[in-house]
mmCIF file of C-alpha atoms and ligand atoms in Angstrom:
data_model
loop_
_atom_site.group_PDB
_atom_site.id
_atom_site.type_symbol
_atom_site.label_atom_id
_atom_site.label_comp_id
_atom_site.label_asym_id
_atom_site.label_seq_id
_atom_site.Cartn_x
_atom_site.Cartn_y
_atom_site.Cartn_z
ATOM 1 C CA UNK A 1 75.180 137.774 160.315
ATOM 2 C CA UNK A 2 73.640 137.291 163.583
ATOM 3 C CA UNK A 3 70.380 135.144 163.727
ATOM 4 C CA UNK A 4 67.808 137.404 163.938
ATOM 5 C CA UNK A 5 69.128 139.524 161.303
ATOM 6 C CA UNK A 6 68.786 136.487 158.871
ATOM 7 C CA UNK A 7 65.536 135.731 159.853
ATOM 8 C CA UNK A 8 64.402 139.473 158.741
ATOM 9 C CA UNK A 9 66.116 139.566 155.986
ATOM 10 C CA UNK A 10 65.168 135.684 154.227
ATOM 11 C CA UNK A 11 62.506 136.718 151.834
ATOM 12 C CA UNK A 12 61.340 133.842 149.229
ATOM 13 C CA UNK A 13 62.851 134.574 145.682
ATOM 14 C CA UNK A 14 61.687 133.816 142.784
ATOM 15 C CA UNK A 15 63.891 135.596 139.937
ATOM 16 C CA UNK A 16 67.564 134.517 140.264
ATOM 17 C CA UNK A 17 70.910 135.767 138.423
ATOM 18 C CA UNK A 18 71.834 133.575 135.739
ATOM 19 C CA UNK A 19 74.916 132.299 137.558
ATOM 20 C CA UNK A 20 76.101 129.095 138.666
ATOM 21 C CA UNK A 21 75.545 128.013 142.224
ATOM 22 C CA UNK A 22 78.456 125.743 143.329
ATOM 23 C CA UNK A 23 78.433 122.473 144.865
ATOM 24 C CA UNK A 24 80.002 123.551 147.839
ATOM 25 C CA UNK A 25 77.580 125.919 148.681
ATOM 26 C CA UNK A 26 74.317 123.221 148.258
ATOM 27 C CA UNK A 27 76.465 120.615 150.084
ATOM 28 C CA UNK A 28 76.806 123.555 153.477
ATOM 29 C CA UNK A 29 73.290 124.136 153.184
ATOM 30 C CA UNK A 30 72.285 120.337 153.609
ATOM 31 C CA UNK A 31 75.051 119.973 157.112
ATOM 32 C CA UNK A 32 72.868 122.922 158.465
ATOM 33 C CA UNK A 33 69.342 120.659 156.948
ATOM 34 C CA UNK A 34 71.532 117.137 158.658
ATOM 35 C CA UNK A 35 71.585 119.306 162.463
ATOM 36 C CA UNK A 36 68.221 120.578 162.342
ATOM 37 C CA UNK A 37 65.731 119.214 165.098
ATOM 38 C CA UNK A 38 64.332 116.051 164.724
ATOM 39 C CA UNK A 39 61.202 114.481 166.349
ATOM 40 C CA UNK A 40 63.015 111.676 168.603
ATOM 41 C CA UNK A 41 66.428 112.902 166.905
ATOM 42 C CA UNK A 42 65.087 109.676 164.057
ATOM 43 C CA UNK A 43 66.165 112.464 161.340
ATOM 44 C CA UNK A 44 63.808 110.735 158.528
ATOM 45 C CA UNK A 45 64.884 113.557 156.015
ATOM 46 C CA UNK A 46 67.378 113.187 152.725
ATOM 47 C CA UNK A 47 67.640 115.575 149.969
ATOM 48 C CA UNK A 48 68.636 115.195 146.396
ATOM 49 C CA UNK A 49 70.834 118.408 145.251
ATOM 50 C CA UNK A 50 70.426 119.756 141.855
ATOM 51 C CA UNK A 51 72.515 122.315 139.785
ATOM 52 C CA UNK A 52 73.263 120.557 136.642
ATOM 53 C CA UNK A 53 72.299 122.601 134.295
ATOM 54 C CA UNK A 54 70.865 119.677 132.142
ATOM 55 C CA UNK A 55 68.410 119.118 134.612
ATOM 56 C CA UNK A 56 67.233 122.306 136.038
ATOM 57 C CA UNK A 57 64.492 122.809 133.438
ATOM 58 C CA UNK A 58 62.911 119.553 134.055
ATOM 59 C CA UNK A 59 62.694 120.638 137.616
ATOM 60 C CA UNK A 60 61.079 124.046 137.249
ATOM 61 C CA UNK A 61 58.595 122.564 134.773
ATOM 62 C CA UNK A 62 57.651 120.176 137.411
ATOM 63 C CA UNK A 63 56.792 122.899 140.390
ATOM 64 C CA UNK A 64 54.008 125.325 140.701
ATOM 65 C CA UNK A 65 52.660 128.364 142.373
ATOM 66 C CA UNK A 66 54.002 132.241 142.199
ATOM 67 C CA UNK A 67 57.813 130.780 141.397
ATOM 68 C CA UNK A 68 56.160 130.221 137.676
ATOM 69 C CA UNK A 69 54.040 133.141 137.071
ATOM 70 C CA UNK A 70 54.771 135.310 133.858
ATOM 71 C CA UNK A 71 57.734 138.167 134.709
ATOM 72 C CA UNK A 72 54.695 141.122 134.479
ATOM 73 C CA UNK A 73 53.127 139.005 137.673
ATOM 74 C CA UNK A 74 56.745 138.903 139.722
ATOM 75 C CA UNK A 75 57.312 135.425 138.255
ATOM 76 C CA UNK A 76 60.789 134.856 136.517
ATOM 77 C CA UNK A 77 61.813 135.934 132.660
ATOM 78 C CA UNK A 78 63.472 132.585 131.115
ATOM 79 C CA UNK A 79 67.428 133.702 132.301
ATOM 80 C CA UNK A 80 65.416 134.456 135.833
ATOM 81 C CA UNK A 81 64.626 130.676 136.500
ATOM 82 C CA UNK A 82 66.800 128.551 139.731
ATOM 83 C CA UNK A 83 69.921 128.270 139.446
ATOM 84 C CA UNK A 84 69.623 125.164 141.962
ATOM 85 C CA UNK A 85 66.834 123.118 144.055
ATOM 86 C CA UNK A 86 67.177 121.009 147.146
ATOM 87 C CA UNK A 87 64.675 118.720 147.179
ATOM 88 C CA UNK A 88 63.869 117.228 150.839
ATOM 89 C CA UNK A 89 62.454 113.618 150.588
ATOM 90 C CA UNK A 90 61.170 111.647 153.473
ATOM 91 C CA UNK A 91 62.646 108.183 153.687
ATOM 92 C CA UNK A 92 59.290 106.036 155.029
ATOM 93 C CA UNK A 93 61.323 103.029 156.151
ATOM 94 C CA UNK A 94 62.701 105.932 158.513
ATOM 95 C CA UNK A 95 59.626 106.270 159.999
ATOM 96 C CA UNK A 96 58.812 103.994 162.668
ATOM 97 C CA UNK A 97 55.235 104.701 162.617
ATOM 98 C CA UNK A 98 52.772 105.368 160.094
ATOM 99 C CA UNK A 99 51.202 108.056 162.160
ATOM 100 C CA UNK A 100 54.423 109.533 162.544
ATOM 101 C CA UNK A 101 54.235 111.729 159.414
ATOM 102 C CA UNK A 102 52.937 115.040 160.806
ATOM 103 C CA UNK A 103 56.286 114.516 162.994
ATOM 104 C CA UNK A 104 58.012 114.180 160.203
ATOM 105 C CA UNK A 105 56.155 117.142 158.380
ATOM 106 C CA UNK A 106 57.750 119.549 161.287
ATOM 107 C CA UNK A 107 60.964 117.910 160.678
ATOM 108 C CA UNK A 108 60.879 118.972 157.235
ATOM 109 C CA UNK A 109 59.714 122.439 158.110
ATOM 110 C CA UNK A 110 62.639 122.724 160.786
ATOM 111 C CA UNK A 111 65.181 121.434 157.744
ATOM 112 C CA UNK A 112 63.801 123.660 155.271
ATOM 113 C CA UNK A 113 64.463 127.084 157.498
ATOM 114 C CA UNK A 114 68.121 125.604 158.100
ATOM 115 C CA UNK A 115 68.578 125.202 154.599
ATOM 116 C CA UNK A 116 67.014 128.750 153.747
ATOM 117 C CA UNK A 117 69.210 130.884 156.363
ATOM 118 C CA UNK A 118 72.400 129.315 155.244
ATOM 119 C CA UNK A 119 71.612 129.999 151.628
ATOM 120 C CA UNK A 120 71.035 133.430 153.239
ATOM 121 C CA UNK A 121 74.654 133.774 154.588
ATOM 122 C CA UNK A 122 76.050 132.197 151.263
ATOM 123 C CA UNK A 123 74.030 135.246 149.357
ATOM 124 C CA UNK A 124 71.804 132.896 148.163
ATOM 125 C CA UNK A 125 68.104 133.075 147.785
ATOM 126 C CA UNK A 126 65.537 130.266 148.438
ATOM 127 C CA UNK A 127 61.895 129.948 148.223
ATOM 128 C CA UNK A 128 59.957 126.630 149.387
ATOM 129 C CA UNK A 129 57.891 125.018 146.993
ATOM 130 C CA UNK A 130 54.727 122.529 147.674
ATOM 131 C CA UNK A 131 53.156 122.854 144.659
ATOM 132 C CA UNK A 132 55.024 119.835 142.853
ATOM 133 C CA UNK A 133 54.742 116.920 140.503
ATOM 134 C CA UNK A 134 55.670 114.877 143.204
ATOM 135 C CA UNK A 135 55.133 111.480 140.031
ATOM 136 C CA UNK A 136 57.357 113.431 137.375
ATOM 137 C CA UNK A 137 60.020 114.447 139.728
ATOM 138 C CA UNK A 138 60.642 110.790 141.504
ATOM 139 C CA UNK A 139 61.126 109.745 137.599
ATOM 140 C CA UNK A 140 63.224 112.155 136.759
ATOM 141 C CA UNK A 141 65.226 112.610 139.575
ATOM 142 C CA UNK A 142 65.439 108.293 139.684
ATOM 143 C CA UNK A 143 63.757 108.428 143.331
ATOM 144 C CA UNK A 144 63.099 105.178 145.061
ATOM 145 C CA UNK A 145 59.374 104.296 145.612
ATOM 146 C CA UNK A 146 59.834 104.341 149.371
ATOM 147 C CA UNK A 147 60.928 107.984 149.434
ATOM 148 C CA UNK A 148 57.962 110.663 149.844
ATOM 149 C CA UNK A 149 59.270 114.462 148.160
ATOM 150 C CA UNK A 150 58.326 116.285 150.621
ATOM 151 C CA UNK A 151 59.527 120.329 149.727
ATOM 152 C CA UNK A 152 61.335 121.331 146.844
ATOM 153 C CA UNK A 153 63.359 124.318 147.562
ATOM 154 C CA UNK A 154 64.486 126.640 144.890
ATOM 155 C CA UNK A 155 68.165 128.309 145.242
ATOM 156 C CA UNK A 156 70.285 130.858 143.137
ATOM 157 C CA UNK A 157 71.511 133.976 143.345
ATOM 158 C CA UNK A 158 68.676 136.779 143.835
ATOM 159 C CA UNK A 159 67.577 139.313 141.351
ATOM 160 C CA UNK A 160 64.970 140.794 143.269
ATOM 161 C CA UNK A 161 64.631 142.133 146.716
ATOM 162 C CA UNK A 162 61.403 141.351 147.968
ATOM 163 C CA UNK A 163 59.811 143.944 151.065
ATOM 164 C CA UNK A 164 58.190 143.182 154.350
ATOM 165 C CA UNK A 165 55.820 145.324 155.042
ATOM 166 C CA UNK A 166 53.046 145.611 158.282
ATOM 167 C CA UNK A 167 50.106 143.622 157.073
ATOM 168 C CA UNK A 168 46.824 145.829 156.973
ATOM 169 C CA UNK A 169 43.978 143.144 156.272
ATOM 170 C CA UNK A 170 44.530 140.995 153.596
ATOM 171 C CA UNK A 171 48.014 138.985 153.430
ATOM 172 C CA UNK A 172 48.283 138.211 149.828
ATOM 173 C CA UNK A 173 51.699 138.996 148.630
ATOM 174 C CA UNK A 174 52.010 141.416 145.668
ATOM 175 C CA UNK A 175 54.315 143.233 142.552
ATOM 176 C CA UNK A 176 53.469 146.838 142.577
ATOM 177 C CA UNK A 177 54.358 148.887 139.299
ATOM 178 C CA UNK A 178 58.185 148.515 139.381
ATOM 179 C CA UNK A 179 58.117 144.737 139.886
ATOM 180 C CA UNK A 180 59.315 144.854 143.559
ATOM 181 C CA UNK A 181 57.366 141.835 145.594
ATOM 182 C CA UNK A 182 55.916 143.230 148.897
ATOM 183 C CA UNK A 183 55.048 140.981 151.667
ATOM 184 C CA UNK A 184 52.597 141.720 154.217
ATOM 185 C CA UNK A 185 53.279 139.836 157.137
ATOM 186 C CA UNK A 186 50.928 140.309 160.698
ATOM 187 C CA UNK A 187 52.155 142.323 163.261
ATOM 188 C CA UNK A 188 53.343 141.004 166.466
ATOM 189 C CA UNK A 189 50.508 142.708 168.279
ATOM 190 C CA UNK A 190 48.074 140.968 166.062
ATOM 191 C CA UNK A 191 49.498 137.376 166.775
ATOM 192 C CA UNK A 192 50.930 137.623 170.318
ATOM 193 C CA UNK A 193 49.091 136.144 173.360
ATOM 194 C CA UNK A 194 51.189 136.903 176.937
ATOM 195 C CA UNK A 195 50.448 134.636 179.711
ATOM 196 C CA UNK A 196 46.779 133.910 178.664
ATOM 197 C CA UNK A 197 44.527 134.122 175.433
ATOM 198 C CA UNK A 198 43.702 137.702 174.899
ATOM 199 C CA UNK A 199 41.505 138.238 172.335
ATOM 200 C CA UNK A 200 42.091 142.210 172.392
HETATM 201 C C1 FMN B 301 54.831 125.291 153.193
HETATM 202 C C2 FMN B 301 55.099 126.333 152.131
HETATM 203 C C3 FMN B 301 54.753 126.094 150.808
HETATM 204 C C4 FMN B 301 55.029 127.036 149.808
HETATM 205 N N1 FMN B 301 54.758 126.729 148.503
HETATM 206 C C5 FMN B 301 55.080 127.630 147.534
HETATM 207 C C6 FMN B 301 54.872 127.279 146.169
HETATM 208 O O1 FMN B 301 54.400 126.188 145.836
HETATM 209 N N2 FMN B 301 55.223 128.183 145.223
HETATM 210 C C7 FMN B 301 55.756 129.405 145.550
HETATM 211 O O2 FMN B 301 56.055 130.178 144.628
HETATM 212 N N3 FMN B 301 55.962 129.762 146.849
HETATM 213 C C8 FMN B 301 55.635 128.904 147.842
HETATM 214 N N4 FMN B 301 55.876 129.219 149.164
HETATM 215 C C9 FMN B 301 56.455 130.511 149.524
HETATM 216 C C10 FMN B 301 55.410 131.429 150.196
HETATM 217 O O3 FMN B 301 54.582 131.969 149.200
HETATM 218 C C11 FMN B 301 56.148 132.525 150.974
HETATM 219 O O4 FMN B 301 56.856 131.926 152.026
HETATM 220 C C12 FMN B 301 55.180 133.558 151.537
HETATM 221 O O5 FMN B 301 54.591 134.297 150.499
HETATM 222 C C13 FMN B 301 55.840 134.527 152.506
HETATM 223 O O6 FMN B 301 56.935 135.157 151.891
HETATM 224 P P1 FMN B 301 58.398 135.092 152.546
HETATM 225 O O7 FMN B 301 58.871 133.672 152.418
HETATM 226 O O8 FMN B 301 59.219 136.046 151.714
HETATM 227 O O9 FMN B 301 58.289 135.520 153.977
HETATM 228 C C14 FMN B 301 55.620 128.282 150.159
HETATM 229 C C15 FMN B 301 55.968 128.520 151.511
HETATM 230 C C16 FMN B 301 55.724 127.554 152.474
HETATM 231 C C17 FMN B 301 56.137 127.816 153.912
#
């Protein structure tokens, strides 16, 4: 899959198969997070891996936003829920400054799309998830005190297929009447600027 074409076709998921998602696969998708840019290559990221299915429901009780609306507002029906997570912490003895963190913010963001297009090529969907207990998952994930979560992204196999679609206004993503999620995203003309601020 060339590059571009992954980058139109990554849509977040929310509803996954209820399958397994090996170890093998999670383990490719961190290399890709380990050789992602880092702000003076200090590469402050680590990520805890999660598939045991003993664990995943701790994890999704713990994170927030559209990924745990009910099913009739796109959000997953119980068998629906991730079939994996890699969680991106930042290691703060890492960082050599304490103003360093929005570097280390970018760092995460730069890991995360790694992590997201590899998934991708695997067949695996992702979606990246702020909205966290950050307290409840550093106890039950055993995560040291110096370690900051940072993203949790949510992995499995899709069972939706999520549309981009020219934004026309408003940018609020939505289910229409079959369940399908549509996506407005702005159009190039709308966010473009060549060779000077245009405003037109
Ligand atoms: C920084 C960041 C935080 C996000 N947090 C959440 C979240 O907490 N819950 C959720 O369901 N989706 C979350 N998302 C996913 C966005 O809603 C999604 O990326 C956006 O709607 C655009 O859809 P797309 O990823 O399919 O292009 C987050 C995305 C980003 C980049």
């Amino acid at each position: 899959m060339d590059v571009f074409a992954a980058v139109t076709r990554r849509r977040s998921i929310r509803r996954f198969k209820d399958r397994p998602v090996p170890d093998e696969a999670l383990e490719k998708c961190v290399d890709a997070a380990r050789l992602a840019p880092s702000g003076r290559n200090q590469q402050v990221c680590e990520y805890v891996v999660i598939n045991d299915p003993a664990v995943l429901p701790g994890i999704f009780e713990n994170i927030g936003g559209s990924v745990r609306l009910p099913p009739e507002k796109g959000g997953p029906a119980p068998s629906q829920t991730p079939g994996a997570y890699i969680i991106i912490l930042i290691n703060r003895k890492l960082e050599e400054t304490p103003n360093r963190r929005h570097v280390s913010l970018i760092d995460v963001g730069l890991a995360a799309e790694n992590i997201m297009l590899t998934a991708l090529e695997l067949g695996l969907g992702s979606c990246p998830i702020l909205m966290f207990n950050e307290e409840n998952l550093k106890l039950l994930l055993g995560i040291p005190a110096e370690y900051d979560v940072a993203l949790v992204i949510a992995m499995g196999y899709p069972d939706e297929s999520p549309v981009v679609e020219p934004a026309k206004g408003a940018v609020n993503i939505w289910v229409d009447e079959k369940g399908i999620r549509h996506v407005p995203k702005r159009r190039l003309e709308d966010i473009i600027h060549r060779n000077r601020f245009s405003a037109d």
